[in-house]
Short mmCIF file of C-alpha atoms in Angstrom, two decimals:
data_model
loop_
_atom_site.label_atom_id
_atom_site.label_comp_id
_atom_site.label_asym_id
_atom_site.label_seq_id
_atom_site.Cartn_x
_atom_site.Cartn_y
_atom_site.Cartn_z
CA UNK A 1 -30.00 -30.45 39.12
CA UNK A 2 -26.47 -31.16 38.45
CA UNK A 3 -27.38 -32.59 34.61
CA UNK A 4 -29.24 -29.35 33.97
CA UNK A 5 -26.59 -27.11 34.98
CA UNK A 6 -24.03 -28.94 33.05
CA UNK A 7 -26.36 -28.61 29.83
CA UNK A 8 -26.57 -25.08 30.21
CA UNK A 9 -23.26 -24.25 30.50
CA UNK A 10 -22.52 -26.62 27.42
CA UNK A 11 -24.88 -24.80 25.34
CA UNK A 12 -23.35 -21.68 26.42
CA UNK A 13 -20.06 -23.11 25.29
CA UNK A 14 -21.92 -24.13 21.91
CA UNK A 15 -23.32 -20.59 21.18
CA UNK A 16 -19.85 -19.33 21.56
CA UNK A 17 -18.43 -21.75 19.00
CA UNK A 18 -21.17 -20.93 16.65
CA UNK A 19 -20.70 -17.20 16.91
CA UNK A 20 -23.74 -16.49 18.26
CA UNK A 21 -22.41 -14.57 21.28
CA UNK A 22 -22.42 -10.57 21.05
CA UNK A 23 -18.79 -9.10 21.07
CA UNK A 24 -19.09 -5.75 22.33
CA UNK A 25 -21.20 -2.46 21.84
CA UNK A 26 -22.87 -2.38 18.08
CA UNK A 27 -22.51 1.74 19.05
CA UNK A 28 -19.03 1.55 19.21
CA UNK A 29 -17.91 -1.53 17.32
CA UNK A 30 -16.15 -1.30 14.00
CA UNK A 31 -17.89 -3.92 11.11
CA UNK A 32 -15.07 -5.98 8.76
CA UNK A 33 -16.83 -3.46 5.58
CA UNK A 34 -15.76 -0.13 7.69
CA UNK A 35 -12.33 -1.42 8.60
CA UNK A 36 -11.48 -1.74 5.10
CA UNK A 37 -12.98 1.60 4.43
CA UNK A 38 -11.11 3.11 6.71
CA UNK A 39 -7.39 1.70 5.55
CA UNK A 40 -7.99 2.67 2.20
CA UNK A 41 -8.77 6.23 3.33
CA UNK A 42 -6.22 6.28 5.89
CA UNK A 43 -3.36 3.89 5.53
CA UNK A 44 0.20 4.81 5.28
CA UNK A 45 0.73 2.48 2.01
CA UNK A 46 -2.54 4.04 -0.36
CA UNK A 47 -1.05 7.36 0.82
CA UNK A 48 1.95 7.40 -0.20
CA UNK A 49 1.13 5.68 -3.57
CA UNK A 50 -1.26 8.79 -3.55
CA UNK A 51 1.52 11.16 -3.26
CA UNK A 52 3.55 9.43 -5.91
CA UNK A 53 0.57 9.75 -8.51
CA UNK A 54 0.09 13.65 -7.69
CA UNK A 55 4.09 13.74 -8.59
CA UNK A 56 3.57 11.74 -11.88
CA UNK A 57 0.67 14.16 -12.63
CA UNK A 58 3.21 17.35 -12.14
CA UNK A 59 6.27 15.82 -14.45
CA UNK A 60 3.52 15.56 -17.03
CA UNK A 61 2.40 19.15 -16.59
CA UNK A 62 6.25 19.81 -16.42
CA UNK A 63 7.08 17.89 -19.20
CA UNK A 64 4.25 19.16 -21.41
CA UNK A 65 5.22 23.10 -20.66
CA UNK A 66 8.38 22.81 -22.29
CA UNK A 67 6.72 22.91 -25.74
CA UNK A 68 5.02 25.74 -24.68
CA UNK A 69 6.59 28.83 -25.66
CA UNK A 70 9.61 29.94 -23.74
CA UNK A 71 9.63 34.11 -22.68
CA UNK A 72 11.91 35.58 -20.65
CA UNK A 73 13.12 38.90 -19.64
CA UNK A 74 16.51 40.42 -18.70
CA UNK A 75 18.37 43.58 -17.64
CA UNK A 76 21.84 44.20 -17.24
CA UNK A 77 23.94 47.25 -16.27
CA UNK A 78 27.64 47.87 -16.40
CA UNK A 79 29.64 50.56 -14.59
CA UNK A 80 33.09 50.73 -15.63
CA UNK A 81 35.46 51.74 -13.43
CA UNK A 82 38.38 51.22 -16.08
CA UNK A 83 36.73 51.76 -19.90
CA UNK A 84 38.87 48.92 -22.38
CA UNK A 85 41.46 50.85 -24.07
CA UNK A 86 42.65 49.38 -27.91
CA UNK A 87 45.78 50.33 -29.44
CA UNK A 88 45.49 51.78 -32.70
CA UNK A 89 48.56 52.70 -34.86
CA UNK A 90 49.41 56.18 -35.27
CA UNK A 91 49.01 56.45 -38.96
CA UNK A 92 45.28 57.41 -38.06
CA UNK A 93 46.48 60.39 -35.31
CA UNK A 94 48.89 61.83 -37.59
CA UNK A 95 51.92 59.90 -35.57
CA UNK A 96 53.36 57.90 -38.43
CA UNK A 97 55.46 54.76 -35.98
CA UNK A 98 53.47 55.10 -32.98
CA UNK A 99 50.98 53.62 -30.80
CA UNK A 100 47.99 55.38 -29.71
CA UNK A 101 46.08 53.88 -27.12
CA UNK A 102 42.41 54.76 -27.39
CA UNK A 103 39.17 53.99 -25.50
CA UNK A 104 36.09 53.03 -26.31
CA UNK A 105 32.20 53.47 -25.54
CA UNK A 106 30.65 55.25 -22.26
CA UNK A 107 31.37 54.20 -18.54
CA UNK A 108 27.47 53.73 -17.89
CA UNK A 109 25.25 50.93 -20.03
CA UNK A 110 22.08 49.69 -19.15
CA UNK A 111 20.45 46.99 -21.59
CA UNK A 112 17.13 45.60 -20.98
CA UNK A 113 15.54 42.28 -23.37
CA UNK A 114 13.05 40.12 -23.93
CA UNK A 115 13.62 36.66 -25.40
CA UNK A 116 10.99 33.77 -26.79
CA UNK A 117 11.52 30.39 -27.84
CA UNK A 118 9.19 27.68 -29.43
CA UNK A 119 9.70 24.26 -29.67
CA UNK A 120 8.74 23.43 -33.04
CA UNK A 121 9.84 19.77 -33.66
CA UNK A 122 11.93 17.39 -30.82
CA UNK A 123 10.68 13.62 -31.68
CA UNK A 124 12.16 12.86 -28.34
CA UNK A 125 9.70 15.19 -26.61
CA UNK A 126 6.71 13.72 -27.98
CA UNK A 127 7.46 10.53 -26.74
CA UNK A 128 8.30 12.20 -23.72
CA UNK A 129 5.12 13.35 -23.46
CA UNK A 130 3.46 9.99 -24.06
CA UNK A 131 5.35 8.17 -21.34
CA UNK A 132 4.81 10.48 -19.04
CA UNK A 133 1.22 10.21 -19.63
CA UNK A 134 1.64 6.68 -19.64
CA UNK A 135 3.17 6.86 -16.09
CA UNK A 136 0.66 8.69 -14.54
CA UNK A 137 -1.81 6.21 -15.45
CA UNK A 138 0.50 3.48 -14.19
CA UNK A 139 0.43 5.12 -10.98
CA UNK A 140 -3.09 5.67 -10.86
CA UNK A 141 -3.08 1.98 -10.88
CA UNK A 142 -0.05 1.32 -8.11
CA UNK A 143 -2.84 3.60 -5.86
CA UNK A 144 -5.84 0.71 -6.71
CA UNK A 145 -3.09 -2.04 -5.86
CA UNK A 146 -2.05 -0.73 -2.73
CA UNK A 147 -5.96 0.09 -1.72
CA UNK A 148 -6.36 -4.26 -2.47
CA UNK A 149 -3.16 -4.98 -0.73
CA UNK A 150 -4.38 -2.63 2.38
CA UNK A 151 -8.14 -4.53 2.18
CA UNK A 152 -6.04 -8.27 2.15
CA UNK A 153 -4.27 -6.88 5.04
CA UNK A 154 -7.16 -5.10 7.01
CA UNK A 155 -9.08 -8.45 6.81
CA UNK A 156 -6.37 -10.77 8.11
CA UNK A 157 -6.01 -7.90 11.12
CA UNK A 158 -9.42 -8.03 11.36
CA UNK A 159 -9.84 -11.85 11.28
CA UNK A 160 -7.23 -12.71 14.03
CA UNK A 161 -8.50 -9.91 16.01
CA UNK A 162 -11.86 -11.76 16.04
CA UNK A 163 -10.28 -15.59 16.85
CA UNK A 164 -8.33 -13.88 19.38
CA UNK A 165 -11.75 -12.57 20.82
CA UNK A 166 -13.26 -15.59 20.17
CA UNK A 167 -11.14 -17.61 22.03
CA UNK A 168 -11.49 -15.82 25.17
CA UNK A 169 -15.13 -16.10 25.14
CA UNK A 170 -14.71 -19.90 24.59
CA UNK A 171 -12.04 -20.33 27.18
CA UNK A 172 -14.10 -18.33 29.85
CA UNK A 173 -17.21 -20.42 28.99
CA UNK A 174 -14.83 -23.53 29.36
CA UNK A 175 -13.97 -22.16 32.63
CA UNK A 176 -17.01 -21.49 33.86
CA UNK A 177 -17.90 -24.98 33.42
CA UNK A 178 -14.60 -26.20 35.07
CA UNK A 179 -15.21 -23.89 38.24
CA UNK A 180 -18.46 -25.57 38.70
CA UNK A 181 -17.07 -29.03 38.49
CA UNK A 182 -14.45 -27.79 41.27
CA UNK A 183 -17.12 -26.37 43.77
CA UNK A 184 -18.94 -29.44 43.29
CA UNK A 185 -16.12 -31.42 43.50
CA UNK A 186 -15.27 -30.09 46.77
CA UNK A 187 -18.70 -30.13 48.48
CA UNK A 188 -18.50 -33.94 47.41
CA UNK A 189 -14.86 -33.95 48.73
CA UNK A 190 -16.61 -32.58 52.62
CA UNK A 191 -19.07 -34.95 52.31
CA UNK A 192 -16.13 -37.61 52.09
CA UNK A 193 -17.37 -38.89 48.73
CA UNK A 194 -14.30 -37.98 46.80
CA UNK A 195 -10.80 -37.84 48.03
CA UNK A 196 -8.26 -34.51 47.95
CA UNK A 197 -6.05 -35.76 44.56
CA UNK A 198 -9.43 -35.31 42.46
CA UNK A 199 -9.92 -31.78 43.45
CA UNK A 200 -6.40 -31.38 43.18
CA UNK A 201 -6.79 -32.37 39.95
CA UNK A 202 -9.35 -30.62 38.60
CA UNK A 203 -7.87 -27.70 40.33
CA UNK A 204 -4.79 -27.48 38.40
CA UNK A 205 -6.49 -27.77 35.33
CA UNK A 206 -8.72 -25.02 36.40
CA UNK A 207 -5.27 -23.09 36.78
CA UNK A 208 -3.90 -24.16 33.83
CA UNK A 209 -7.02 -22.73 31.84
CA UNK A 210 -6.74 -19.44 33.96
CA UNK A 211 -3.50 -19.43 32.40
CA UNK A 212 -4.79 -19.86 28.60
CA UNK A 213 -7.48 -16.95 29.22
CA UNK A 214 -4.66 -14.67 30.15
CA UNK A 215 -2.56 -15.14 27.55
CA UNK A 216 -5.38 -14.73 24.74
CA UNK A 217 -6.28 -11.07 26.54
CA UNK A 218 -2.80 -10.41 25.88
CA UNK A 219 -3.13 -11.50 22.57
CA UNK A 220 -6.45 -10.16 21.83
CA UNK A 221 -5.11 -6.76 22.53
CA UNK A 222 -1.90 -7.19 20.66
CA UNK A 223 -4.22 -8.28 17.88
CA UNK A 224 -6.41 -5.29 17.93
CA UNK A 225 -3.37 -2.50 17.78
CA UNK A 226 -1.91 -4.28 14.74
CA UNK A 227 -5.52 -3.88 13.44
CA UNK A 228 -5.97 -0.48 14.31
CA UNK A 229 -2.10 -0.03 12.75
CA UNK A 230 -2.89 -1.57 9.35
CA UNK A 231 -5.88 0.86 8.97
CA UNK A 232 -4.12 3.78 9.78
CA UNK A 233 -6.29 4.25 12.88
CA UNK A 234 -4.36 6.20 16.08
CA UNK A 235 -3.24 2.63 17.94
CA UNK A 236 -4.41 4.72 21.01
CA UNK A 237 -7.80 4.58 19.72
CA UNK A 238 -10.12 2.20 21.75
CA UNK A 239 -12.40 -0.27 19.11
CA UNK A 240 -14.47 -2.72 19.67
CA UNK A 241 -15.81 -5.54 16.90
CA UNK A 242 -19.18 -5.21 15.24
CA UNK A 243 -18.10 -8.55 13.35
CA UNK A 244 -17.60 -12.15 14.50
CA UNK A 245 -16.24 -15.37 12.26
CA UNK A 246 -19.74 -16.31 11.72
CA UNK A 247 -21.13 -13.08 9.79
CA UNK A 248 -17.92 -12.67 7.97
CA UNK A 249 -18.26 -16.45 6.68
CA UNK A 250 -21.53 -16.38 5.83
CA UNK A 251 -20.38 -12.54 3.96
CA UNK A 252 -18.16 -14.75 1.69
CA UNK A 253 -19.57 -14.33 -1.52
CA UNK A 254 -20.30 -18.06 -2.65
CA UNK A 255 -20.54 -17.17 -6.23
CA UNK A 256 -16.75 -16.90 -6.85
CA UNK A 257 -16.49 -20.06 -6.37
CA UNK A 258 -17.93 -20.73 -9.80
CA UNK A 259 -15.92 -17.48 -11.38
CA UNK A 260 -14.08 -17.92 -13.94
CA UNK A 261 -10.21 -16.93 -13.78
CA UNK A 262 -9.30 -14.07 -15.99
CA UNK A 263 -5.65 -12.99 -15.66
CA UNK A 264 -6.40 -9.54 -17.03
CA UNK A 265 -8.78 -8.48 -14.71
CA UNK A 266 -5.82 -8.74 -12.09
CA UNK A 267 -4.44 -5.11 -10.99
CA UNK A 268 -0.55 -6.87 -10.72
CA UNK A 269 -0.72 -8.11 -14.29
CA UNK A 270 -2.63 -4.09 -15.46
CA UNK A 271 0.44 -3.09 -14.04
CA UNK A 272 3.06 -5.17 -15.97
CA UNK A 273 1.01 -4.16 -19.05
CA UNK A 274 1.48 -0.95 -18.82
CA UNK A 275 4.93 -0.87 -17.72
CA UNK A 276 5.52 -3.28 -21.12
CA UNK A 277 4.10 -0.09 -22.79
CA UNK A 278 6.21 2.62 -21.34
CA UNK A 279 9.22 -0.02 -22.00
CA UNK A 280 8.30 0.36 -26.09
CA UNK A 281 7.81 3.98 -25.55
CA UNK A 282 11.32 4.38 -23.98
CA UNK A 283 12.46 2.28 -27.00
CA UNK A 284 10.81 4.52 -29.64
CA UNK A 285 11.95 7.74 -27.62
CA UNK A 286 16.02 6.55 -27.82
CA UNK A 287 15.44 5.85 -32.09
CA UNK A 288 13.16 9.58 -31.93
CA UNK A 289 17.01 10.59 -30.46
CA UNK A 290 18.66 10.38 -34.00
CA UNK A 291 16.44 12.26 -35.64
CA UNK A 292 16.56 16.40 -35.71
CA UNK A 293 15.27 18.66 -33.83
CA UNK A 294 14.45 22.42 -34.52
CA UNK A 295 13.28 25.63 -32.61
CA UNK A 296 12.28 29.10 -33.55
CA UNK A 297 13.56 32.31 -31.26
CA UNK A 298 12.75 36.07 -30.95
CA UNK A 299 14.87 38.41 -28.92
CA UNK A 300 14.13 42.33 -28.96
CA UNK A 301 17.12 44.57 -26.58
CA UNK A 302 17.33 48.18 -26.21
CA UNK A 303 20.58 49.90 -24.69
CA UNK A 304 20.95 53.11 -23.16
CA UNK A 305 24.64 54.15 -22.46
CA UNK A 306 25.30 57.29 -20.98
CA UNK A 307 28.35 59.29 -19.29
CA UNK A 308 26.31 59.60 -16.07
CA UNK A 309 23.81 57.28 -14.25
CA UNK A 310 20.74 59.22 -16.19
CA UNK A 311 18.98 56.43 -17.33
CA UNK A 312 15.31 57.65 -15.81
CA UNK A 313 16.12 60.74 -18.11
CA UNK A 314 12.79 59.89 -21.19
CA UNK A 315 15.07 62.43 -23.26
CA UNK A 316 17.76 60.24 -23.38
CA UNK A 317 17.89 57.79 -26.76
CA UNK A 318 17.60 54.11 -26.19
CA UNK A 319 19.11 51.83 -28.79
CA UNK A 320 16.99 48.53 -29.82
CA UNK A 321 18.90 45.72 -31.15
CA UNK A 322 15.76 42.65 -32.52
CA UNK A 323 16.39 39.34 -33.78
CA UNK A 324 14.44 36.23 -34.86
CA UNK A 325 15.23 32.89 -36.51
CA UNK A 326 15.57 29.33 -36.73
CA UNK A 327 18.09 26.86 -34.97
CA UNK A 328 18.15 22.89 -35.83
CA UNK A 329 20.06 20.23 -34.78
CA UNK A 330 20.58 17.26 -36.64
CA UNK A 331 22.61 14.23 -34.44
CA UNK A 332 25.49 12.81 -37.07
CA UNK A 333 27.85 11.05 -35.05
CA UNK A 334 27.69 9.46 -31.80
CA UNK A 335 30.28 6.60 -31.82
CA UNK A 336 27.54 4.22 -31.87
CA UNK A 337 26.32 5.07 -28.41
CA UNK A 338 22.57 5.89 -29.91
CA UNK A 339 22.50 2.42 -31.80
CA UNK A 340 23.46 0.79 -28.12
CA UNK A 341 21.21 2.57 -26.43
CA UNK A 342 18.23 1.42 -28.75
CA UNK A 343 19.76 -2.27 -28.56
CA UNK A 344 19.32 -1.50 -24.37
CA UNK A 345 15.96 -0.32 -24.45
CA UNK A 346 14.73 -3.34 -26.75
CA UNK A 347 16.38 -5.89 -24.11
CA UNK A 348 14.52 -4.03 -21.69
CA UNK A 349 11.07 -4.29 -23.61
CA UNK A 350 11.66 -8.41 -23.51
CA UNK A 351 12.50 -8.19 -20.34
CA UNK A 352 9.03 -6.81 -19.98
CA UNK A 353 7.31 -9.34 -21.96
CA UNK A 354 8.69 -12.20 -20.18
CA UNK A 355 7.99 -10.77 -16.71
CA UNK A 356 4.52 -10.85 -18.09
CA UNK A 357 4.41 -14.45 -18.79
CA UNK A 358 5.65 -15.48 -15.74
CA UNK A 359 3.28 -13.01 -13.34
CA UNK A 360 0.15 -14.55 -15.76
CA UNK A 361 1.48 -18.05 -15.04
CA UNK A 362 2.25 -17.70 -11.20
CA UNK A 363 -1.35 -15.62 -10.90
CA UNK A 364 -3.08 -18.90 -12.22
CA UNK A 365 -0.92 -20.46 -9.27
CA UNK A 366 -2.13 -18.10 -6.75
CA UNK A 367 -5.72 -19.13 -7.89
CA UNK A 368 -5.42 -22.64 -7.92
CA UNK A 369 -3.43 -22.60 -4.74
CA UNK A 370 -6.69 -20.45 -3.19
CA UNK A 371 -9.66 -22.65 -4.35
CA UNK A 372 -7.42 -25.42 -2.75
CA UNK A 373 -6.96 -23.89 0.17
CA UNK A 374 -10.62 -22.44 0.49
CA UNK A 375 -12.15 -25.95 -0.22
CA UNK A 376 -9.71 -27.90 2.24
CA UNK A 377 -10.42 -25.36 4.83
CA UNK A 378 -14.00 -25.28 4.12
CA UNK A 379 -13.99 -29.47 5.07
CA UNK A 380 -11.45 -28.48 7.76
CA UNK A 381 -13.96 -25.72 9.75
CA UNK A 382 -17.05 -29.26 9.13
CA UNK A 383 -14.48 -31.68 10.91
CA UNK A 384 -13.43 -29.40 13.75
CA UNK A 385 -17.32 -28.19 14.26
CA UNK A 386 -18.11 -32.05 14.57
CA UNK A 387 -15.12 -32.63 16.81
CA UNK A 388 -15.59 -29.75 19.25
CA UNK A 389 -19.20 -31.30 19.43
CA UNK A 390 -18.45 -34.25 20.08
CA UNK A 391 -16.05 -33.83 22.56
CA UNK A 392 -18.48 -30.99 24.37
CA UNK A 393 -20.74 -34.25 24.25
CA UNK A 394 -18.20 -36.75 25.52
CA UNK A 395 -17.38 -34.34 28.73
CA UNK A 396 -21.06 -33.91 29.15
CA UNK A 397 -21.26 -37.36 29.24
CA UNK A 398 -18.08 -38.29 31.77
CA UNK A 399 -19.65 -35.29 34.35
CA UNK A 400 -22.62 -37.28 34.89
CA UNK A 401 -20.82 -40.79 35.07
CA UNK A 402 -18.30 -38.64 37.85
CA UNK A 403 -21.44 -37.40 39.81
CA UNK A 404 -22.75 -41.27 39.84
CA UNK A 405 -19.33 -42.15 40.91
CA UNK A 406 -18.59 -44.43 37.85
CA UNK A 407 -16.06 -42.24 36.98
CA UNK A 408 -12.81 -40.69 37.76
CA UNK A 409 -11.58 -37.34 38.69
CA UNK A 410 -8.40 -37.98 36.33
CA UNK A 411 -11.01 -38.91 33.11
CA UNK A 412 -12.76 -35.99 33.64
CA UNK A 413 -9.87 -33.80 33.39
CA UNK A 414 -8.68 -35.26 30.34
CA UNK A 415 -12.24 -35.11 28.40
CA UNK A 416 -11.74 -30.99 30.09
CA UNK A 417 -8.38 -30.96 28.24
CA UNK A 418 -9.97 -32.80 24.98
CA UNK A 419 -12.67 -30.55 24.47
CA UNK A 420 -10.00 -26.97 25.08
CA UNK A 421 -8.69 -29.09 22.15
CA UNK A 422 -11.09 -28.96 20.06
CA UNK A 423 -11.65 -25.68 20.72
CA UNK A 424 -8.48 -24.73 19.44
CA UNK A 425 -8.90 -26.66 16.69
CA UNK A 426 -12.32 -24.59 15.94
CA UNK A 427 -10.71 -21.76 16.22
CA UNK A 428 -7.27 -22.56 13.75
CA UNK A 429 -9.74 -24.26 11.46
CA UNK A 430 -12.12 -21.07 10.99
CA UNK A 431 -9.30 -18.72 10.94
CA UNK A 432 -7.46 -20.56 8.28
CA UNK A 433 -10.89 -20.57 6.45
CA UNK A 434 -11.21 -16.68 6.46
CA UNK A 435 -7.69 -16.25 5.36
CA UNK A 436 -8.67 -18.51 2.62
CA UNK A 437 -11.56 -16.20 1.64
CA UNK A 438 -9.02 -13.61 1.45
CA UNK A 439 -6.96 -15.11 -0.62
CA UNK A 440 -9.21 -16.67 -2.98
CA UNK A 441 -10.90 -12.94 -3.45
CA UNK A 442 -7.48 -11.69 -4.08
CA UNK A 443 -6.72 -14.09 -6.91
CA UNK A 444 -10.24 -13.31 -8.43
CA UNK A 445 -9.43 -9.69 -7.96
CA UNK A 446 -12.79 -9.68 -6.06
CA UNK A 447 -11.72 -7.79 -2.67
#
């Protein structure tokens, strides 16, 4: 009877490990696919990077009106108080040596205008308007960076929140077994088979392992807030985990292991492309600077001045002043400011291409570094599986030999302790796995 109960809780302890073991309500629970479905919906990062692409959009609406044509109206009226006065000489009054002062005009004016403008040439502008353009689509591509930076993140939320789980069911499993080796211990302890120290023993490692099971609820629930943070999810908000580290491993898509590595298909180095681009552009908009730039304009007024404020009065004349023509500006002299300006912006444009080169080199390094990482860990998750079993085997083993008497309380505790060591090491080994998923994805631009 005592063999078969030991068994059962082992294979218990085995399920766990294997990630057979349900982790909460399927009604409730939130899958690894919907987590990351949610962030890029919801998180603060693709939101903002959002909001920063709607502005680009508006500066190139803005930008592209000022080519439009130009209208605007205006309306002015003067009261004077005190009309100008002029001095005239007196020649003209018939006062030969004098000084007549004289004034001028009405004391009431109202003028009311219309004026237009058209761009008609401004090299500058057109460039302008092509960076602009430019930068919108750059930030287009910021918002599918920050939607693969939020997925990274959501998974590596989502993957401690599931060890953290994890390891609670192990550790209760482990406990379960432990409490039944105390009870028994201490019915063989009144029939005076065993002596106090081994159910001391085994008691304090039963302790210690209470321990260990509170501090991974703690953690487990830390873990699931920073999940329900990196979504963008209310951290109020109670989840529970449709997923466990055995359906997201066997969700890794094999395949990529056999991709080949294309630095252009990566969003970072998209980026740095087109920012090389807008670089040039800002280089061909400072030389567009030197040359001219001209503009057409049409501007019709009519005046009304009158002695009294009878402006309403349709009898009363108006007087329309109109006027249309050409203006052009053509840049001569700048003290060599434009030239420096050019040299700046073509500095800037190598700047550009080398920060290329080196985000194409260090993207192959992020690559090789992942398929390293994803094969060690891949060997790692083998050796740890064969270790935990082993050691589950080993303490199945020693409970039996204790029960015969041909072994001690002491050597059981310490194949107890071995095999919550190997369940650690389980549990490091498949988390470091998933994170390698992650990363190699990344690098493959396959999240």
């Amino acid at each position: 009877m005592i063999q078969f109960n030991i068994n059962k809780k082992l294979s218990v302890l085995i399920a766990v490990s294997l990630g057979f073991v349900s982790l909460g309500n399927a009604q409730q629970a939130l899958t690894l696919a919907a987590a990351k479905e949610f962030a890029v919906k919801n998180a603060f990062q693709v939101k903002s990077k959002t909001f920063d692409s709607q502005v680009a959009k508006l500066q190139t609406e803005e930008l592209l009106a000022i080519g439009l044509p130009q209208v605007n109206g205006s309306i002015q009226y003067q009261n004077f108080i005190d009309r100008p006065t002029s001095i005239l000489p007196g020649d003209f009054f018939g006062r030969p040596g004098q000084n007549v002062a004289v004034q001028f005009g009405v004391p009431q004016t109202l003028t009311a205008g219309i004026s237009a403008s058209q761009l008609l040439f401004d090299g500058s502008w057109l460039v302008g308007l092509q960076a602009s353009r430019g930068y919108a689509a750059l930030q287009s591509k910021n918002i599918a960076k920050s939607e693969i930076e939020v997925k990274r993140s959501t998974e590596e939320a989502y993957h401690l929140a599931v060890i953290a789980q994890e390891s609670i069911s192990l550790l209760t499993a482990s406990r379960d077994l432990l409490k039944s080796n105390v009870d028994h211990m201490k019915a063989m302890k009144a029939e005076g088979f065993v002596e106090t120290q081994d159910v001391e023993q085994l008691t304090l490692s039963l302790n210690e392992l209470d321990a260990r099971i509170r501090n991974a609820e703690t953690q487990a629930n830390i873990a699931k807030t920073l999940l329900k943070f990196t979504i963008g999810m209310n951290v109020e908000e109670e989840i529970t985990l449709a997923d466990n580290s055995k359906t997201i491993l066997e969700s890794f898509n094999a395949q990529l292991v056999q991709s080949q590595f294309n630095p252009d298909n990566l969003i970072d180095n998209q980026i740095i492309k087109d920012g090389l681009a807008l670089q040039k552009l800002s280089e061909k908009n400072q030389k567009a600077r030197l040359l001219p730039n001209m503009a057409a304009f049409y501007s019709l007024q009519r005046q009304a001045q009158r002695q009294e404020f009878n402006f309403f009065d349709g009898s009363q004349p108006w007087y329309p002043t109109q006027i249309w023509g050409l203006s052009m500006n053509v840049p001569i002299l700048s003290g060599g400011a434009k030239m420096k300006s050019i040299q700046k912006a073509g500095v800037e444009v190598k700047r550009m291409e080398e920060t290329l080169a080196f985000s194409t080199n260090a993207a192959k390094l992020e690559y090789q570094v992942g398929m390293a990482e994803y094969m060690n860990a891949t060997q790692n998750v083998d050796l740890a599986m064969q270790s935990y079993t082993l050691a589950a085997s080993i303490l199945e083993k020693t409970q039996i030999k204790f029960a015969q008497g041909t072994s001690s309380s002491f050597e059981l505790s310490r194949q107890t302790s071995q095999l919550l060591q190997a369940q650690v090491s389980l549990i490091q080994a498949r988390l470091s796995l998933m994170n390698a998923q992650t990363r190699l994805s990344k690098s493959l631009n396959a999240l």
